[in-house]
Coordinates of N, CA and C in Angstrom, one line a residue:
Chain A
G1 N 166.7 114.5 152.2 CA 166.8 113.4 151.1 C 167.6 112.2 151.8
E2 N 167.9 111.1 150.9 CA 168.5 109.8 151.4 C 169.9 110.0 150.3
S3 N 171.1 109.6 150.9 CA 172.2 109.6 150.1 C 173.0 108.5 150.5
V4 N 173.8 107.8 149.7 CA 174.7 106.8 150.1 C 176.2 107.2 149.6
G5 N 177.0 107.0 150.6 CA 178.4 107.5 150.2 C 179.2 106.4 151.1
L6 N 180.5 107.1 151.3 CA 181.5 106.1 151.9 C 180.9 105.6 153.4
H7 N 180.2 106.4 154.0 CA 179.5 106.1 155.3 C 178.1 105.7 155.2
L8 N 177.5 105.5 156.3 CA 176.1 105.0 156.3 C 175.3 105.9 155.5
P9 N 174.4 105.2 154.9 CA 173.3 106.0 154.2 C 172.6 107.0 155.1
T10 N 172.3 108.4 155.0 CA 171.8 109.2 155.8 C 170.5 109.6 155.1
L11 N 169.4 109.7 156.1 CA 168.2 110.3 155.8 C 168.0 111.5 156.6
S12 N 167.7 112.7 156.0 CA 167.5 113.8 156.8 C 166.0 114.2 156.7
V13 N 165.2 114.4 157.7 CA 163.9 114.9 157.6 C 163.6 116.0 158.6
Q14 N 162.6 116.8 158.1 CA 162.1 117.8 159.1 C 161.4 117.3 160.2
E15 N 161.7 117.9 161.4 CA 160.8 117.6 162.6 C 159.3 117.6 162.3
G16 N 158.7 116.7 162.6 CA 157.1 116.6 162.3 C 156.7 116.0 161.2
D17 N 157.7 115.8 160.2 CA 157.3 115.0 159.0 C 157.4 113.6 159.2
N18 N 156.9 112.8 158.2 CA 157.1 111.3 158.3 C 158.4 110.9 157.6
S19 N 159.1 109.9 158.2 CA 160.2 109.1 157.9 C 160.0 107.8 157.3
I20 N 160.7 107.5 156.2 CA 160.5 106.2 155.8 C 162.0 105.8 155.5
I21 N 162.4 104.6 156.1 CA 163.6 104.0 156.0 C 163.6 102.6 155.3
N22 N 164.4 102.4 154.4 CA 164.2 101.2 153.7 C 165.5 100.2 153.8
C23 N 164.8 99.0 153.5 CA 165.9 97.9 153.7 C 165.7 96.8 152.7
A24 N 166.8 96.5 151.9 CA 166.7 95.4 151.0 C 167.3 94.2 151.6
Y25 N 166.6 93.2 151.8 CA 167.0 91.9 152.5 C 167.4 90.9 151.3
S26 N 168.3 89.9 151.9 CA 169.1 89.0 150.8 C 168.4 87.7 150.7
N27 N 167.7 87.3 151.5 CA 167.3 85.8 151.6 C 166.0 85.7 151.5
S28 N 165.4 85.0 150.3 CA 164.0 85.0 150.1 C 163.5 83.9 151.0
A29 N 164.2 83.2 151.7 CA 163.6 82.1 152.7 C 163.4 82.8 154.0
S30 N 163.9 84.0 154.2 CA 163.9 84.7 155.5 C 162.4 84.8 155.9
D31 N 162.1 84.6 157.2 CA 160.6 84.7 157.5 C 160.2 85.4 158.7
Y32 N 161.4 86.1 159.1 CA 161.0 87.0 160.5 C 162.0 88.1 160.2
F33 N 161.5 89.4 160.5 CA 162.2 90.6 160.3 C 162.2 91.5 161.5
I34 N 163.1 92.1 161.8 CA 163.2 93.0 163.0 C 163.6 94.4 162.7
W35 N 163.2 95.5 163.2 CA 163.8 96.9 162.9 C 164.4 97.1 164.3
Y36 N 165.7 97.7 164.4 CA 166.2 98.0 165.6 C 166.7 99.6 165.4
K37 N 166.8 100.4 166.8 CA 167.0 101.7 166.6 C 168.5 101.7 167.4
Q38 N 169.4 102.4 167.2 CA 170.6 102.5 167.9 C 171.2 103.9 167.9
E39 N 171.0 104.5 169.2 CA 171.6 105.7 169.5 C 173.1 105.6 169.7
S40 N 173.6 106.7 169.6 CA 175.2 106.8 169.7 C 175.6 106.2 171.1
G41 N 176.5 105.4 171.2 CA 177.1 104.8 172.6 C 176.1 103.8 173.2
K42 N 175.0 103.5 172.5 CA 174.1 102.6 173.2 C 173.9 101.3 172.2
G43 N 173.4 100.2 172.8 CA 173.2 98.9 172.0 C 171.9 99.2 171.3
P44 N 171.6 98.4 170.1 CA 170.3 98.3 169.4 C 169.3 98.1 170.3
Q45 N 168.2 98.7 170.1 CA 167.0 98.8 170.8 C 165.8 98.3 169.8
F46 N 165.1 97.2 170.2 CA 164.0 96.7 169.5 C 162.9 97.9 169.1
I47 N 162.4 98.0 168.0 CA 161.4 98.8 167.6 C 160.1 98.1 167.4
I48 N 160.2 97.2 166.2 CA 159.1 96.2 165.8 C 159.5 95.3 165.0
D49 N 158.8 94.2 164.9 CA 159.0 92.9 164.2 C 157.9 92.5 163.3
I50 N 158.1 91.8 162.4 CA 157.0 91.2 161.6 C 157.5 89.9 160.9
R51 N 156.4 89.1 160.9 CA 156.6 87.5 160.3 C 156.1 87.7 158.9
S52 N 156.6 86.7 158.2 CA 156.6 86.8 156.4 C 155.2 86.5 156.2
N53 N 154.3 86.0 157.1 CA 152.8 85.9 156.9 C 152.1 87.0 156.9
M54 N 152.6 88.2 157.1 CA 152.2 89.6 157.2 C 152.8 90.5 156.2
D55 N 152.1 91.4 155.7 CA 152.7 92.5 154.8 C 152.7 93.9 155.5
K56 N 152.1 94.1 156.7 CA 152.1 95.3 157.4 C 151.8 95.1 159.1
R57 N 152.5 95.9 159.7 CA 152.2 95.6 161.2 C 152.3 97.2 161.7
Q58 N 151.7 97.5 162.6 CA 151.7 98.9 163.4 C 152.1 98.8 164.6
G59 N 152.9 100.1 165.1 CA 153.1 100.1 166.4 C 152.8 101.5 166.8
Q60 N 153.4 101.9 168.0 CA 153.1 103.2 168.4 C 154.1 104.3 167.4
R61 N 153.4 105.0 166.4 CA 154.1 106.0 165.7 C 155.0 105.2 164.5
V62 N 155.0 104.0 164.6 CA 155.8 103.2 163.7 C 155.0 102.2 162.9
T63 N 155.3 102.1 161.8 CA 154.7 100.8 160.7 C 155.8 100.0 160.1
V64 N 155.7 99.0 160.0 CA 156.7 98.1 159.2 C 156.0 97.6 158.0
L65 N 156.6 97.6 156.8 CA 155.9 97.1 155.6 C 156.8 96.1 155.0
L66 N 156.5 94.9 154.6 CA 157.1 93.7 154.0 C 156.6 93.6 152.7
N67 N 157.6 93.7 151.6 CA 157.3 93.3 150.2 C 158.1 91.9 150.1
K68 N 157.5 90.8 150.0 CA 158.3 89.7 149.8 C 158.8 89.4 148.2
T69 N 158.0 90.1 147.5 CA 158.1 89.7 146.2 C 159.5 90.3 145.7
V70 N 159.7 91.6 146.3 CA 161.0 92.4 145.9 C 162.1 92.2 147.1
K71 N 161.7 91.6 148.1 CA 162.7 91.3 149.3 C 163.0 92.7 149.8
H72 N 161.8 93.4 150.3 CA 162.1 94.8 150.7 C 161.4 95.0 152.0
L73 N 161.9 95.8 152.9 CA 161.4 95.9 154.2 C 161.4 97.6 154.3
S74 N 160.5 98.1 154.8 CA 160.4 99.6 155.0 C 159.9 99.9 156.6
L75 N 160.6 100.9 157.2 CA 160.1 101.3 158.5 C 159.6 102.8 158.3
Q76 N 158.4 103.0 158.7 CA 157.6 104.3 158.5 C 157.5 105.0 160.1
I77 N 158.2 106.2 160.3 CA 158.0 106.8 161.5 C 157.1 107.9 161.3
A78 N 156.0 108.0 162.0 CA 155.0 109.2 161.9 C 155.4 110.4 162.8
A79 N 155.3 111.6 162.3 CA 155.7 112.9 163.0 C 156.9 112.8 163.7
T80 N 157.9 112.6 163.0 CA 159.3 112.2 163.3 C 159.7 113.4 164.4
Q81 N 160.5 113.0 165.6 CA 160.9 113.9 166.6 C 162.5 113.8 166.7
P82 N 163.0 114.8 167.3 CA 164.4 114.8 167.5 C 165.0 113.6 168.4
G83 N 164.2 113.1 169.2 CA 164.5 111.8 169.7 C 164.6 110.5 168.8
D84 N 164.1 110.8 167.6 CA 164.2 109.8 166.6 C 165.5 109.6 165.9
S85 N 166.2 110.6 166.1 CA 167.6 110.6 165.5 C 168.6 109.5 166.0
A86 N 169.0 108.7 165.0 CA 169.6 107.5 165.4 C 170.0 106.7 164.1
V87 N 170.7 105.6 164.3 CA 171.0 104.7 163.3 C 169.8 103.6 163.2
Y88 N 169.2 103.1 162.2 CA 168.3 102.2 162.2 C 168.7 101.0 161.5
F89 N 168.6 99.8 162.0 CA 169.0 98.6 161.5 C 167.9 97.6 161.0
C90 N 167.9 96.9 160.0 CA 166.9 96.0 159.8 C 167.7 94.6 160.1
A91 N 167.1 93.7 160.3 CA 167.6 92.2 160.5 C 166.7 91.2 160.0
E92 N 167.1 90.2 159.4 CA 166.3 89.1 158.9 C 166.8 87.8 159.3
Q93 N 165.8 86.8 159.4 CA 166.2 85.6 160.1 C 165.3 84.4 159.1
N94 N 166.1 83.4 158.7 CA 165.4 82.3 158.3 C 165.3 81.2 159.3
Y95 N 164.2 80.8 159.9 CA 163.8 80.1 160.7 C 164.9 79.3 161.4
G96 N 165.2 79.7 162.8 CA 166.1 79.1 163.5 C 167.5 79.4 163.3
Q97 N 167.7 80.1 162.2 CA 169.2 80.5 161.9 C 169.6 81.8 162.5
N98 N 170.8 82.1 162.2 CA 171.3 83.3 162.7 C 170.7 84.7 162.1
F99 N 170.4 85.7 162.8 CA 170.0 86.9 162.4 C 171.2 87.5 161.4
V100 N 170.6 88.1 160.2 CA 171.7 88.9 159.4 C 171.2 90.2 159.4
F101 N 172.1 91.0 159.8 CA 171.7 92.5 160.0 C 172.2 93.5 158.7
G102 N 171.4 94.4 158.6 CA 171.8 95.3 157.4 C 172.8 96.3 158.1
P103 N 173.3 97.1 157.0 CA 174.4 98.2 157.5 C 173.8 99.1 158.3
G104 N 172.5 99.7 158.2 CA 171.9 100.6 159.0 C 172.0 101.7 158.0
T105 N 170.9 102.7 158.6 CA 170.7 104.1 158.0 C 170.5 104.9 159.0
R106 N 171.4 106.1 159.0 CA 171.3 107.2 159.9 C 170.2 108.1 159.6
L107 N 169.3 108.3 160.7 CA 168.2 109.3 160.5 C 168.5 110.5 161.2
S108 N 168.4 111.7 160.5 CA 168.9 112.9 161.2 C 167.6 113.7 161.1
V109 N 167.1 114.3 162.2 CA 166.0 115.1 162.4 C 166.3 116.5 162.5
L110 N 165.8 117.3 161.5 CA 166.2 118.5 161.4 C 165.0 119.4 162.1
P111 N 165.5 120.6 162.9 CA 164.6 121.4 163.7 C 163.9 122.1 162.9
Chain B
G1 N 163.3 96.3 185.7 CA 164.1 95.1 185.6 C 165.4 95.6 185.0
A2 N 166.4 94.9 185.4 CA 167.9 95.2 184.7 C 167.8 94.5 183.3
G3 N 168.6 95.3 182.5 CA 168.8 94.8 181.1 C 170.0 94.1 181.1
V4 N 170.5 94.0 179.8 CA 171.9 93.3 179.5 C 173.0 94.1 179.9
S5 N 173.6 93.6 180.9 CA 175.0 94.5 181.3 C 176.3 94.0 180.8
Q6 N 177.0 94.9 180.2 CA 178.3 94.4 179.8 C 179.5 95.3 180.4
S7 N 180.5 94.6 180.6 CA 181.7 95.2 181.4 C 183.0 94.9 180.6
P8 N 183.9 95.7 180.6 CA 184.0 97.1 180.8 C 183.2 97.8 179.8
S9 N 182.9 99.0 179.9 CA 182.3 99.7 178.6 C 183.3 100.1 177.8
N10 N 184.4 100.5 178.1 CA 185.5 100.8 177.4 C 186.8 99.8 177.8
K11 N 187.7 99.7 176.8 CA 188.7 98.9 177.0 C 190.0 99.2 176.0
V12 N 190.9 99.7 176.4 CA 192.1 100.1 175.5 C 193.2 99.1 175.9
T13 N 193.8 98.4 175.1 CA 194.9 97.6 175.5 C 195.9 97.7 174.2
E14 N 197.3 97.1 174.6 CA 198.2 97.1 173.6 C 198.0 95.9 172.8
K15 N 198.5 96.1 171.4 CA 198.5 94.9 170.6 C 199.3 93.7 171.2
G16 N 198.7 92.6 171.1 CA 199.3 91.1 171.6 C 198.8 90.8 173.0
K17 N 198.1 91.8 173.8 CA 197.6 91.4 175.0 C 196.3 90.5 174.8
D18 N 196.0 89.9 175.8 CA 194.7 89.2 175.7 C 193.7 90.1 176.7
V19 N 192.4 90.0 176.1 CA 191.4 90.7 176.8 C 190.2 89.8 177.1
E20 N 189.4 90.2 178.1 CA 188.3 89.5 178.5 C 187.2 90.3 178.6
L21 N 186.0 90.1 178.0 CA 184.9 91.0 177.9 C 183.7 90.1 178.8
R22 N 182.8 90.8 179.4 CA 181.9 90.1 180.3 C 180.4 90.6 179.8
C23 N 179.6 89.5 180.0 CA 178.2 90.0 179.7 C 177.4 89.3 180.8
D24 N 176.4 90.0 181.3 CA 175.3 89.6 182.1 C 174.1 89.8 181.5
P25 N 173.5 88.4 181.1 CA 172.2 88.6 180.3 C 171.1 89.0 181.3
I26 N 170.0 89.2 180.7 CA 168.8 89.4 181.5 C 168.2 88.1 182.1
S27 N 168.2 88.3 183.5 CA 167.7 87.0 184.5 C 166.8 86.2 183.7
G28 N 166.8 84.9 183.7 CA 166.0 83.9 183.0 C 166.1 83.9 181.7
H29 N 166.9 84.5 180.9 CA 167.1 84.5 179.5 C 167.9 83.2 179.2
T30 N 167.5 82.3 178.3 CA 168.3 81.0 178.2 C 169.3 81.3 176.9
A31 N 169.0 82.2 176.0 CA 169.7 82.3 174.8 C 170.6 83.6 175.0
L32 N 172.0 83.5 174.6 CA 173.0 84.6 174.6 C 173.6 84.7 173.4
Y33 N 173.9 85.9 173.0 CA 174.6 86.1 171.7 C 175.8 87.1 171.8
W34 N 176.7 86.9 171.1 CA 177.9 88.0 170.8 C 177.9 88.4 169.7
Y35 N 178.2 89.7 169.3 CA 178.3 90.3 168.0 C 179.5 91.4 168.1
R36 N 179.9 91.6 167.1 CA 181.1 92.6 166.7 C 180.4 93.7 165.7
Q37 N 180.7 94.9 166.2 CA 180.1 96.0 165.3 C 181.5 97.0 165.1
S38 N 181.9 96.9 163.8 CA 183.0 97.9 163.5 C 182.4 99.0 163.2
L39 N 183.2 100.4 163.1 CA 182.7 101.5 163.0 C 181.8 101.7 161.7
G40 N 180.6 102.2 161.8 CA 179.9 102.4 160.7 C 179.3 101.1 160.0
Q41 N 179.5 100.1 160.7 CA 179.0 98.5 160.1 C 177.9 98.1 160.8
G42 N 177.3 97.2 160.1 CA 176.2 96.3 160.8 C 176.9 95.3 161.8
L43 N 175.9 94.7 162.3 CA 176.5 93.7 163.3 C 177.0 92.3 162.9
E44 N 178.0 91.9 163.1 CA 178.7 90.7 162.7 C 178.7 89.5 163.9
F45 N 177.8 88.6 163.6 CA 177.6 87.4 164.5 C 178.9 86.8 165.0
L46 N 178.9 86.5 166.1 CA 180.2 85.7 166.6 C 179.9 84.4 167.2
I47 N 179.0 84.3 168.2 CA 178.9 82.9 168.9 C 177.3 83.0 169.5
Y48 N 176.7 82.0 169.7 CA 175.3 81.9 170.3 C 175.3 80.8 171.3
F49 N 174.8 81.1 172.5 CA 174.7 80.0 173.6 C 173.2 79.8 173.7
Q50 N 172.7 78.6 173.8 CA 171.3 78.3 174.1 C 171.3 77.2 175.2
G51 N 170.9 77.5 176.5 CA 170.9 76.6 177.5 C 172.0 75.7 177.6
N52 N 172.0 74.5 177.5 CA 172.9 73.5 177.8 C 173.5 73.1 176.3
S53 N 172.8 73.6 175.5 CA 173.2 73.0 174.1 C 174.8 73.4 173.8
A54 N 175.4 72.7 173.0 CA 176.6 73.2 172.4 C 176.6 74.5 171.7
P55 N 177.4 75.5 172.1 CA 177.3 76.8 171.5 C 177.5 76.8 169.8
D56 N 176.8 77.6 169.2 CA 177.1 77.9 167.7 C 178.2 78.9 167.7
K57 N 179.5 78.3 167.2 CA 180.6 79.2 167.1 C 180.9 79.4 165.7
S58 N 180.0 79.4 164.9 CA 180.4 79.7 163.4 C 180.9 80.9 163.0
G59 N 180.6 81.8 163.9 CA 181.0 83.3 163.5 C 182.2 83.8 163.9
L60 N 183.0 83.1 164.9 CA 184.2 83.5 165.5 C 185.4 83.6 164.5
P61 N 185.9 84.7 164.4 CA 186.8 84.9 163.3 C 188.0 84.3 163.1
S62 N 188.6 83.9 164.2 CA 189.9 83.1 164.3 C 189.9 82.4 165.8
D63 N 191.0 81.4 165.7 CA 190.9 80.7 167.0 C 191.6 81.6 168.1
R64 N 191.7 82.8 167.8 CA 192.2 83.9 169.0 C 191.0 84.2 169.9
F65 N 189.7 83.8 169.2 CA 188.4 84.3 169.9 C 187.9 82.9 170.7
S66 N 187.5 83.1 171.8 CA 186.8 82.1 172.4 C 185.6 82.8 173.3
A67 N 184.7 82.0 173.8 CA 183.7 82.6 174.6 C 183.2 81.1 175.5
E68 N 182.7 81.6 176.6 CA 182.2 80.6 177.5 C 181.1 81.3 178.1
R69 N 180.1 80.4 178.9 CA 178.8 80.8 179.5 C 179.0 79.9 180.7
T70 N 179.0 80.4 181.8 CA 178.9 79.5 183.0 C 177.7 79.7 183.7
G71 N 177.1 78.5 184.2 CA 176.0 78.2 184.8 C 174.9 78.8 184.0
G72 N 174.8 79.0 182.8 CA 173.6 79.2 182.0 C 173.4 80.8 182.1
S73 N 174.4 81.5 182.7 CA 174.1 83.0 182.9 C 175.2 83.8 182.4
V74 N 176.2 84.3 183.0 CA 177.3 85.2 182.6 C 178.1 84.5 181.6
S75 N 178.5 85.4 180.6 CA 179.4 85.0 179.6 C 180.6 85.8 179.5
T76 N 181.7 85.3 179.2 CA 182.9 86.0 178.8 C 183.4 85.7 177.5
L77 N 183.7 86.7 176.7 CA 184.4 86.7 175.4 C 185.8 86.9 175.6
T78 N 186.8 86.0 175.1 CA 188.2 86.3 175.3 C 188.6 86.5 174.0
I79 N 189.6 87.4 173.9 CA 190.3 87.6 172.7 C 191.9 87.5 172.9
Q80 N 192.5 86.7 172.4 CA 193.9 86.6 172.7 C 194.8 86.9 171.8
R81 N 196.0 87.4 172.4 CA 197.0 88.3 171.2 C 196.2 89.1 170.3
T82 N 195.7 90.2 170.9 CA 194.8 91.0 170.2 C 195.7 91.7 169.1
Q83 N 195.0 92.1 168.0 CA 195.4 92.7 166.7 C 194.5 93.9 166.6
Q84 N 195.1 94.9 165.9 CA 194.6 96.3 165.7 C 193.2 96.0 165.0
E85 N 193.0 95.0 164.1 CA 191.7 94.8 163.5 C 190.5 94.3 164.4
D86 N 191.0 93.7 165.6 CA 190.0 93.5 166.6 C 189.3 94.9 167.1
S87 N 189.9 95.9 166.9 CA 189.1 97.1 167.4 C 187.8 97.3 167.0
A88 N 186.7 97.3 167.9 CA 185.4 97.4 167.5 C 184.5 97.4 168.7
V89 N 183.2 97.5 168.5 CA 182.4 97.5 169.7 C 181.6 96.0 169.7
Y90 N 181.9 95.3 170.9 CA 181.5 93.9 171.0 C 180.0 94.2 171.9
L91 N 179.2 93.6 171.2 CA 177.8 93.6 171.8 C 177.3 92.3 172.2
C92 N 176.7 92.3 173.3 CA 176.1 90.9 174.0 C 174.6 91.3 173.7
A93 N 173.9 90.0 173.5 CA 172.3 90.1 173.6 C 171.8 88.9 174.3
S94 N 170.7 89.0 174.7 CA 170.0 87.7 175.3 C 168.4 87.7 174.9
S95 N 167.9 86.6 174.8 CA 166.6 86.4 174.5 C 165.9 85.3 175.5
P96 N 164.7 85.4 175.6 CA 164.1 84.5 176.7 C 164.2 82.9 176.4
R97 N 164.1 82.7 175.1 CA 164.4 81.3 174.7 C 165.2 81.3 173.6
D98 N 165.0 80.2 172.6 CA 166.1 80.1 171.6 C 165.8 81.3 170.6
R99 N 166.8 81.3 169.5 CA 166.8 82.2 168.5 C 165.8 82.3 167.5
T100 N 164.6 81.5 167.8 CA 163.6 81.5 166.5 C 162.6 82.6 166.8
N101 N 162.5 83.3 165.8 CA 161.5 84.4 165.6 C 161.2 85.2 166.8
Q102 N 162.3 85.6 167.5 CA 161.9 86.5 168.6 C 163.2 87.6 168.8
P103 N 162.9 88.7 169.2 CA 163.8 89.8 169.1 C 165.0 89.7 170.3
Q104 N 166.1 90.3 170.2 CA 167.1 90.1 171.2 C 167.0 91.2 171.9
H105 N 167.6 91.3 173.2 CA 167.8 92.5 174.0 C 169.3 92.8 174.2
F106 N 169.7 93.8 173.8 CA 171.2 94.2 173.5 C 171.7 95.0 174.8
G107 N 172.9 94.8 175.2 CA 173.7 95.5 176.1 C 174.1 96.7 175.4
D108 N 175.0 97.7 176.1 CA 175.4 98.7 175.4 C 176.7 98.6 174.9
G109 N 177.3 97.4 175.1 CA 178.6 97.1 174.4 C 179.8 97.3 175.2
T110 N 181.0 96.7 174.7 CA 182.3 97.1 175.2 C 183.0 97.7 173.9
R111 N 183.4 98.9 174.1 CA 184.3 99.5 173.0 C 185.7 99.2 173.2
L112 N 186.3 98.3 172.3 CA 187.6 97.9 172.3 C 188.4 98.6 171.5
S113 N 189.6 99.1 172.0 CA 190.6 99.8 171.3 C 191.9 99.0 171.4
I114 N 192.5 98.6 170.4 CA 193.9 98.2 170.3 C 195.0 99.1 169.6
L115 N 195.9 99.4 170.6 CA 197.0 100.3 170.2 C 198.0 99.7 169.5

C-alpha cells in the first residue's frame, strides 16, 4: 500500500505486480512532464516524458498518464521487478521555465 | 559515451570553509544545471547556464553561492563560508540545447557534509 509520513511516501508492491505511482502537480500552465528514477547514491535517471497535448504515453514496461483537469500525473510500471526499487520523481515545466520537481515516492519491491 | 561527471563524489569540510564542486557535462550539451537535494527531499533548482547567455541565477539561496561555466563546458559551483545547512547532495545536469521541453541528464552528485 501507499503511506505518507515524516519521510518519503512509500509504495510497497509484490514482485510481478503492477505499480502505480502518483504525482499531483501544481501549475495548470505546465505543458511538459517527466518521470525520473533515482537509485540510492545515484543521480536521477530519465524514464519517460509526456507533453500536455497527450494524455497517455507508453514506453517499455512503463506508461505515463496525464490528467490535466485535476493536475495529476501517474507512472505505471508493469510486472514490477526488484531492480525497479528506487525513488521516483515527477517534474513539471511551464514552457521554457525551470522544472519543478515533486518530493518523490519510494518504491519498494517485495520478493 | 560518457555521462555527466561530477567531482568529488563526497566532500566533508568544516563549517566556515569554502568548497568547490565540479561538473563535466556531456560533450556537446549546451545547457547545464545545478540542483541541491537535501535528505529525502526533491530537487531544488540553483542555477542554469545556456550557451553564451547570461545564467539564470534565480535559485541561488544566498550570495555565498556562485557558479561559473568556462568555455561552455565544465562548471564549478562554489560555496563560501559553508554552513551546516549547506549539507546536501549537489547534482549537476546537462541537456543538448535549452531547457525547453526536454529531459536533463544527471550526474551522480557530490555529497557535501559540513561538520
